[in-house]
PDB file of C-alpha atoms in Angstrom:
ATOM      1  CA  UNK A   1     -62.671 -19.186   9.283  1.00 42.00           C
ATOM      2  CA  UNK A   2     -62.093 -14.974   8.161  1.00 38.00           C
ATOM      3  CA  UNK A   3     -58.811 -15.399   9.926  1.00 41.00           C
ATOM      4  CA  UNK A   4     -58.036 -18.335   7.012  1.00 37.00           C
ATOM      5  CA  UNK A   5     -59.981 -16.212   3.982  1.00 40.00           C
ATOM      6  CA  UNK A   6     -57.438 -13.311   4.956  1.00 40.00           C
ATOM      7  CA  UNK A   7     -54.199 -15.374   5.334  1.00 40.00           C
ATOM      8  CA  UNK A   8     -54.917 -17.054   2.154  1.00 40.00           C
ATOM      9  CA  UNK A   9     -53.746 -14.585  -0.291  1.00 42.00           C
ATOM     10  CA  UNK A  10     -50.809 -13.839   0.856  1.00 41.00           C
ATOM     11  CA  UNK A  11     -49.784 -17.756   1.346  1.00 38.00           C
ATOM     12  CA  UNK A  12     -50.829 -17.957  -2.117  1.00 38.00           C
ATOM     13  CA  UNK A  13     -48.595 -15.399  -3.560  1.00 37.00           C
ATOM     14  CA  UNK A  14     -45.601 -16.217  -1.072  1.00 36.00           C
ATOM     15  CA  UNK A  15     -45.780 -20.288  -2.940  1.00 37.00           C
ATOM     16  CA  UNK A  16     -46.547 -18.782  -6.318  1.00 40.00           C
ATOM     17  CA  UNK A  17     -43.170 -16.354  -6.409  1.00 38.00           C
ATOM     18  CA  UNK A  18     -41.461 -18.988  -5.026  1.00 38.00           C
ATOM     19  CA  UNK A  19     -42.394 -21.530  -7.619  1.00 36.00           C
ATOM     20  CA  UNK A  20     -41.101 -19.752 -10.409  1.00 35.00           C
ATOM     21  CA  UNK A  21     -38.568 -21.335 -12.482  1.00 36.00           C
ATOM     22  CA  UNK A  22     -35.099 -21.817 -11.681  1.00 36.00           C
ATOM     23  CA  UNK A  23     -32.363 -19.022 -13.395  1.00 33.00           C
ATOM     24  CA  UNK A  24     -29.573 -20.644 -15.374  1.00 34.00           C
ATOM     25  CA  UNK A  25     -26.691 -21.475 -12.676  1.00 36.00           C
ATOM     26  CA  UNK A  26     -24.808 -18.465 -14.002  1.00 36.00           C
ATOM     27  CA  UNK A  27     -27.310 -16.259 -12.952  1.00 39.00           C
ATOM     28  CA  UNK A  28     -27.802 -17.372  -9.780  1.00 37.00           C
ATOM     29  CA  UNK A  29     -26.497 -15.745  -7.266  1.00 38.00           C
ATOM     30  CA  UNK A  30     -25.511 -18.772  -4.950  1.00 42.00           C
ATOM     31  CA  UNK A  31     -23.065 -18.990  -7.659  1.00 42.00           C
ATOM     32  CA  UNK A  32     -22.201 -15.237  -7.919  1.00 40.00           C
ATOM     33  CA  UNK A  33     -18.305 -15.203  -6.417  1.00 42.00           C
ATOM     34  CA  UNK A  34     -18.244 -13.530  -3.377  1.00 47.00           C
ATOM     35  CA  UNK A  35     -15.232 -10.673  -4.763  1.00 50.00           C
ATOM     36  CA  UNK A  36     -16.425  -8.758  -7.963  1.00 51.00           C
ATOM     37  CA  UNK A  37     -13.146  -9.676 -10.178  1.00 56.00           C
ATOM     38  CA  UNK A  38     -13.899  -6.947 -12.479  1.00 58.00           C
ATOM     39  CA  UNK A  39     -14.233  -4.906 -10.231  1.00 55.00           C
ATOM     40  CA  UNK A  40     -11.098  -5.776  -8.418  1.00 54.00           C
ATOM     41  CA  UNK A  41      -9.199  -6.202 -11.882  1.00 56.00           C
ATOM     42  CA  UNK A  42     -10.193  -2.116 -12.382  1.00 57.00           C
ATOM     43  CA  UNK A  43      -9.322  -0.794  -8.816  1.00 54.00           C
ATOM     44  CA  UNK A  44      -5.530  -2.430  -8.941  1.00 54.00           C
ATOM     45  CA  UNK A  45      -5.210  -0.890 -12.926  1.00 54.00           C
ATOM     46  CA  UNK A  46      -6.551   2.482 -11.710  1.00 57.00           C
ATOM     47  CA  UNK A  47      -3.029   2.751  -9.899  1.00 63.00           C
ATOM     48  CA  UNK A  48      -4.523   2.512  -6.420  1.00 81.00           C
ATOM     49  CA  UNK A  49      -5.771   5.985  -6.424  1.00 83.00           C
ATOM     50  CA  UNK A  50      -6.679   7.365  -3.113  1.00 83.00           C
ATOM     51  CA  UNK A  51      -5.886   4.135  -1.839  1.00 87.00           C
ATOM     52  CA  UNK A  52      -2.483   4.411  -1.467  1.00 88.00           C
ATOM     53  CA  UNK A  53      -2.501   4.489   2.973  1.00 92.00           C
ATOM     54  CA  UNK A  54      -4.417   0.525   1.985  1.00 91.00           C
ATOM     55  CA  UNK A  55      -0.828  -0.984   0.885  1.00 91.00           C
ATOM     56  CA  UNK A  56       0.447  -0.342   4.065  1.00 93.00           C
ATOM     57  CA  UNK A  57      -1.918  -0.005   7.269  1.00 93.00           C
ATOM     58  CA  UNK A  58      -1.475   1.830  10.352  1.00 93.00           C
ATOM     59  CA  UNK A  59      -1.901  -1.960  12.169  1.00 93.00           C
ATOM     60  CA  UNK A  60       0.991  -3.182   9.800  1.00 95.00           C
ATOM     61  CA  UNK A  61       3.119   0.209  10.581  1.00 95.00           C
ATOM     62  CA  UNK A  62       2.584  -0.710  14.457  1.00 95.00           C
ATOM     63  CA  UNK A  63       3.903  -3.931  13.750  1.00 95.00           C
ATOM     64  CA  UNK A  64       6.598  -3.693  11.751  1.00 95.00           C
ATOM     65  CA  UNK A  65       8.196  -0.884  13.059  1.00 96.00           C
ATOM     66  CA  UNK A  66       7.315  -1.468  16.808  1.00 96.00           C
ATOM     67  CA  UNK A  67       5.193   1.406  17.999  1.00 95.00           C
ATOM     68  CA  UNK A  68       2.379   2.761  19.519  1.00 95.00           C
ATOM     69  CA  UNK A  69       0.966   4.458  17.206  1.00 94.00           C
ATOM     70  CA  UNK A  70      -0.505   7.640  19.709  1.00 95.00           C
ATOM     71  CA  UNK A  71       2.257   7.977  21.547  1.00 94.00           C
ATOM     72  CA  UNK A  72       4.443   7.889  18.176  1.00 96.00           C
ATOM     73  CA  UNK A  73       2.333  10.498  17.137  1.00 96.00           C
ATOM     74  CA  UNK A  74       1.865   8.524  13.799  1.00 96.00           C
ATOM     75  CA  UNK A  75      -0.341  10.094  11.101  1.00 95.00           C
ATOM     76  CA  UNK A  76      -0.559   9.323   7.421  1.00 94.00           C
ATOM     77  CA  UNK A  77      -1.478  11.365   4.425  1.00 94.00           C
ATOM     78  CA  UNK A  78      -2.145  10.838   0.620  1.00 92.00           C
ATOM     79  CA  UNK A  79      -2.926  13.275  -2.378  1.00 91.00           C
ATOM     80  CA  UNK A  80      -6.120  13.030  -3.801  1.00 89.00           C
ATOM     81  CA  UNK A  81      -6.023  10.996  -7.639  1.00 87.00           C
ATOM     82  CA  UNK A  82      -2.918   9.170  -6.662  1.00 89.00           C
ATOM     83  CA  UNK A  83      -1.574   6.117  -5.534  1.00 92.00           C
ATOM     84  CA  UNK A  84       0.428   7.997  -2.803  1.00 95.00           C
ATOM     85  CA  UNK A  85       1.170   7.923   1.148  1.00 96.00           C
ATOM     86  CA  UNK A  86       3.150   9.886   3.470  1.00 97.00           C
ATOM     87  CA  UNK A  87       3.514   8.196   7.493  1.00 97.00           C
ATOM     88  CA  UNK A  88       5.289  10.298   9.353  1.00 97.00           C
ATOM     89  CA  UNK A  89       6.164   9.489  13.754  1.00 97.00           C
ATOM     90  CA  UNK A  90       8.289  10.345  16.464  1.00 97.00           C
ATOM     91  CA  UNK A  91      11.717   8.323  16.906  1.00 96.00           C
ATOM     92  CA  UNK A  92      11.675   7.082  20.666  1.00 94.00           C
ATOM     93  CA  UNK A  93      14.387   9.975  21.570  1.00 95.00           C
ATOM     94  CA  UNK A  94      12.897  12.961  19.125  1.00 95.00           C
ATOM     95  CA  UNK A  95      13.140  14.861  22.563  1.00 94.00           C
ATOM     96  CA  UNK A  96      16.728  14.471  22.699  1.00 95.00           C
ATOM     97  CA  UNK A  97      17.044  14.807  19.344  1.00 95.00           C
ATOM     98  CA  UNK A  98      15.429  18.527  19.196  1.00 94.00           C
ATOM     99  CA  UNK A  99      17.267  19.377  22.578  1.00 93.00           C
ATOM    100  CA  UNK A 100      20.625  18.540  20.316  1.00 93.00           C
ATOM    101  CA  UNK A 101      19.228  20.945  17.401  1.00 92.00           C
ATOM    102  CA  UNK A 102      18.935  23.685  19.217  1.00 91.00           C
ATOM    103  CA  UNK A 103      22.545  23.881  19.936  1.00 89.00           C
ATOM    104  CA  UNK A 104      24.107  25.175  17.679  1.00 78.00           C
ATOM    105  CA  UNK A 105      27.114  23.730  16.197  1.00 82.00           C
ATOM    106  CA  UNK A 106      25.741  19.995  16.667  1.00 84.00           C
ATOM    107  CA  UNK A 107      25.127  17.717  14.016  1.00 90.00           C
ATOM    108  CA  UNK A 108      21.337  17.846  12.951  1.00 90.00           C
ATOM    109  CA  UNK A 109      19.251  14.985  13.494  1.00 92.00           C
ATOM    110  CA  UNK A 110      16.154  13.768  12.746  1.00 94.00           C
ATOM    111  CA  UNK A 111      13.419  13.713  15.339  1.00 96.00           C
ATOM    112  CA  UNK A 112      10.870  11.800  13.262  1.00 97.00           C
ATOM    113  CA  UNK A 113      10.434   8.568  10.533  1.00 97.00           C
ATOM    114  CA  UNK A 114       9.139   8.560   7.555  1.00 98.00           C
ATOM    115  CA  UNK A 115       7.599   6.630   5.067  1.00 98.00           C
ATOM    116  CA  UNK A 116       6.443   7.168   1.667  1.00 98.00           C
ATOM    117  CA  UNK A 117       4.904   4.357  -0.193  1.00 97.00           C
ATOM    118  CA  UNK A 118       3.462   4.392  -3.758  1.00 95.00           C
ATOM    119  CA  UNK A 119       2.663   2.675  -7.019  1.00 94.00           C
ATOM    120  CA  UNK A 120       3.019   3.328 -10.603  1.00 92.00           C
ATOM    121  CA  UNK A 121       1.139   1.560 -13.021  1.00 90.00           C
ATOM    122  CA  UNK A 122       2.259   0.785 -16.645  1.00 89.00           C
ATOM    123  CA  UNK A 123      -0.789  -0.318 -18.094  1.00 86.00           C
ATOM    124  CA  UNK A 124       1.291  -3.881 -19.174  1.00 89.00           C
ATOM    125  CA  UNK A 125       3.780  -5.529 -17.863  1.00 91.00           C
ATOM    126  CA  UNK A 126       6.331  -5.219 -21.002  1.00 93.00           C
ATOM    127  CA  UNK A 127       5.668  -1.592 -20.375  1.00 91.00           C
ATOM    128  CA  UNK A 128       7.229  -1.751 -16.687  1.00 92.00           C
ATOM    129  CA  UNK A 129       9.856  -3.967 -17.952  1.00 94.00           C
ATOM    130  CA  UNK A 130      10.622  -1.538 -20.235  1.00 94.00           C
ATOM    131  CA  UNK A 131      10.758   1.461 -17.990  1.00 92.00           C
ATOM    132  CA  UNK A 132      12.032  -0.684 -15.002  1.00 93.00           C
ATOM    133  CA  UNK A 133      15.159  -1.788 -17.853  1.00 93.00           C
ATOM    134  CA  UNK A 134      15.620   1.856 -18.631  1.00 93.00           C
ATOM    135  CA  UNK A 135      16.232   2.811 -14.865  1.00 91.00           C
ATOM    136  CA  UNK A 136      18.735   0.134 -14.184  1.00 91.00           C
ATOM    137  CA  UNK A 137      20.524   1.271 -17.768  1.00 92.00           C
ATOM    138  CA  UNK A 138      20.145   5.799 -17.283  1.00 93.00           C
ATOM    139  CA  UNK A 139      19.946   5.864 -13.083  1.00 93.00           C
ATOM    140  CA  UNK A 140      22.540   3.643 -11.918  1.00 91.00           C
ATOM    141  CA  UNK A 141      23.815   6.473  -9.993  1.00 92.00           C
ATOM    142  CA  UNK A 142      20.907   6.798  -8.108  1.00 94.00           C
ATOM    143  CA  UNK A 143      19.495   3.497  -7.819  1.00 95.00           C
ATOM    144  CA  UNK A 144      22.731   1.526  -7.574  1.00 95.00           C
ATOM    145  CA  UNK A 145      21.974  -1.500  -6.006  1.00 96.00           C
ATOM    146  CA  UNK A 146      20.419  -4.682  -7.599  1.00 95.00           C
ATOM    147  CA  UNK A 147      17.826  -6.102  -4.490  1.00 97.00           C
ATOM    148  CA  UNK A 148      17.242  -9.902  -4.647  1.00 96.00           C
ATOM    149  CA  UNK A 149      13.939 -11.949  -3.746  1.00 95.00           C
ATOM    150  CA  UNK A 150      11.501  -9.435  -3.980  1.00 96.00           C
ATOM    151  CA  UNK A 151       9.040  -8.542  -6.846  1.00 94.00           C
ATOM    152  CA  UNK A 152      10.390  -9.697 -10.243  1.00 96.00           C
ATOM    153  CA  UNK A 153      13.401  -6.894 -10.184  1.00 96.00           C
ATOM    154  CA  UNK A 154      13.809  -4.362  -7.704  1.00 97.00           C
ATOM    155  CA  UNK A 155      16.730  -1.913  -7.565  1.00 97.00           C
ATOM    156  CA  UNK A 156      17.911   0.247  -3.966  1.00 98.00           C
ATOM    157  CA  UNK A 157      19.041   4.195  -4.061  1.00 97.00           C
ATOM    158  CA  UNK A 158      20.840   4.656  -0.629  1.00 96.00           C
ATOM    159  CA  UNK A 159      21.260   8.861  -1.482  1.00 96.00           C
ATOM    160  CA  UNK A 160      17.064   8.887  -1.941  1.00 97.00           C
ATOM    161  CA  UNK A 161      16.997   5.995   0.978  1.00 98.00           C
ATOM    162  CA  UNK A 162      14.257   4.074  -1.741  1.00 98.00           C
ATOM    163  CA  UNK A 163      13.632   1.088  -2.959  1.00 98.00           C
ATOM    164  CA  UNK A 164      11.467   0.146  -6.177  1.00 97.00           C
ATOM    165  CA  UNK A 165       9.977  -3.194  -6.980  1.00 97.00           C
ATOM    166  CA  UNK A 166       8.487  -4.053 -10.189  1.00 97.00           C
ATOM    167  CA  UNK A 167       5.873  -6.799  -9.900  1.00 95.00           C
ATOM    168  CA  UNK A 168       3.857  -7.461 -13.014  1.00 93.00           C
ATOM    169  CA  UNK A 169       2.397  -3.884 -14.378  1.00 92.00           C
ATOM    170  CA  UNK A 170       3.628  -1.945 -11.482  1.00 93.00           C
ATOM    171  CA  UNK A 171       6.171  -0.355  -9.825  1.00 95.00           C
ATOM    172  CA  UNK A 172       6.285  -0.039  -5.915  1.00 96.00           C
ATOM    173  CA  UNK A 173       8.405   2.645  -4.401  1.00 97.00           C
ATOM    174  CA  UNK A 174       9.482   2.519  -0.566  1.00 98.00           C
ATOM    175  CA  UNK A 175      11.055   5.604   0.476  1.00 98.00           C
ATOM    176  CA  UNK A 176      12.248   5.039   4.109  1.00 98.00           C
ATOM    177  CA  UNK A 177      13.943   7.585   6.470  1.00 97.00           C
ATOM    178  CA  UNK A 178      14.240   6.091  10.132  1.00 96.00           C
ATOM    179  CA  UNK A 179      18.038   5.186  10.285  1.00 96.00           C
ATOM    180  CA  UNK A 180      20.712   7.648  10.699  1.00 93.00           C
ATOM    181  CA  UNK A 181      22.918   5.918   8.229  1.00 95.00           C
ATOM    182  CA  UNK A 182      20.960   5.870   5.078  1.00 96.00           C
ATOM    183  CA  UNK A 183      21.917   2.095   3.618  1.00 97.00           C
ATOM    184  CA  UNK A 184      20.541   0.893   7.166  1.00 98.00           C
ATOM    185  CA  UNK A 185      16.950   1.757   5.822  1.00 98.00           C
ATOM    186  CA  UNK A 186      17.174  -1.295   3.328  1.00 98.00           C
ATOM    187  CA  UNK A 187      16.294  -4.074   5.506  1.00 97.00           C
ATOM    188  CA  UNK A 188      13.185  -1.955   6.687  1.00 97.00           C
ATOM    189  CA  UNK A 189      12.447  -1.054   3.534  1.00 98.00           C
ATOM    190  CA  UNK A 190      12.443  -4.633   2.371  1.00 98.00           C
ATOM    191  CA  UNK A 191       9.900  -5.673   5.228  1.00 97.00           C
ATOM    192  CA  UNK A 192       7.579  -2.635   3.853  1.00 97.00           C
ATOM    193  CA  UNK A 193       7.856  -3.809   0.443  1.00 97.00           C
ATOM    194  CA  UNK A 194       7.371  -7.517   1.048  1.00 96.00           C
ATOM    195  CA  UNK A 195       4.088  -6.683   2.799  1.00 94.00           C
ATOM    196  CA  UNK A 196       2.937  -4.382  -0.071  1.00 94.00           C
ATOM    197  CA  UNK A 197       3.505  -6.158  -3.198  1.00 94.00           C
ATOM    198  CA  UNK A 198       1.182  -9.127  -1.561  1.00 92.00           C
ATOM    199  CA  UNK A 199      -2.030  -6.958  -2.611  1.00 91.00           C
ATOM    200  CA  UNK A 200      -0.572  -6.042  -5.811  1.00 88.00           C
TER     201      UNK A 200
END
């Protein structure tokens, strides 16, 4: 019978809290969405700082380009406050390729890829238009070549081997080295910037 007296309390206050009266449904939070929207709405207009390496993972640089990412000797950077990141790995014949550039005379070539991926944000998307319409009218020399079926506009520079995509408010930029002929990079680049402007 004590052993009842000193469960009783706490039975009592465990049915009394949970007696109290329902919240309104929007307070609830069975009907709190799982993703914070504001929050998410804020992290994509704050340019993707320091989250620039998230628009393109090591996983999706394994895939994509075909490689193991340790014995590639892949590594990625990013600056701090921007929406910036540098992946840089071995070609499969970067031995060969430094045996030929240490002779002298031979043509140089490169031993590793690289990648640079980031994202400018405009604040609106008239304002990317406009700076997106300004590039295409003042950098033709540079960025001469209109790319189809990707973003809403996207123009390819084969001298700074990169491709920009506008896609509402932002601008994506691919910069791709890992072909010796610099147009090649395009169809890479492409791939890269497909992937990316899906978590835009």
């Amino acid at each position: 019978m004590l052993r009842f007296i000193l469960l009783l309390p706490p039975i009592v206050f465990l049915l009394a809290s949970g007696c109290k009266q329902d919240s309104p449904a929007s307070d609830s939070p069975a009907n709190t969405p799982l993703v914070d929207t504001a929050a998410l709405r804020e992290f994509r207009q704050n340019n993707w700082k320091n989250h620039g390496c998230d628009l393109i993972t090591d996983a999706e640089i394994q895939q994509l380009f075909n490689i193991d990412p340790k014995e590639a000797g892949l590594n990625s950077r990013s600056l701090p406050d921007q929406a910036f990141c540098l992946r840089n790995w071995n070609k499969p014949d970067w031995k060969e390729r430094e045996n030929n550039n240490e002779k002298s005379g031979n043509n140089y070539l490169q031993p590793r890829n690289s990648l640079i991926v980031q994202v400018f944000s405009y604040g609106t998307n008239e304002h990317s238009r406009q700076q997106f319409d300004m590039l295409k009218r003042d950098r033709r020399d540079t960025y001469e070549e209109v790319v189809t079926g990707l973003g809403e506009d996207a123009l390819w520079g084969t001298t700074t081997v990169t491709l920009l995509v506008k896609k509402d408010h932002f601008v994506l930029s691919i910069t791709l080295d890992c072909m010796d002929k610099p147009h090649d990079n395009l169809a890479k680049a492409k791939e890269v910037a497909a992937l990316a402007i899906q978590k835009l």
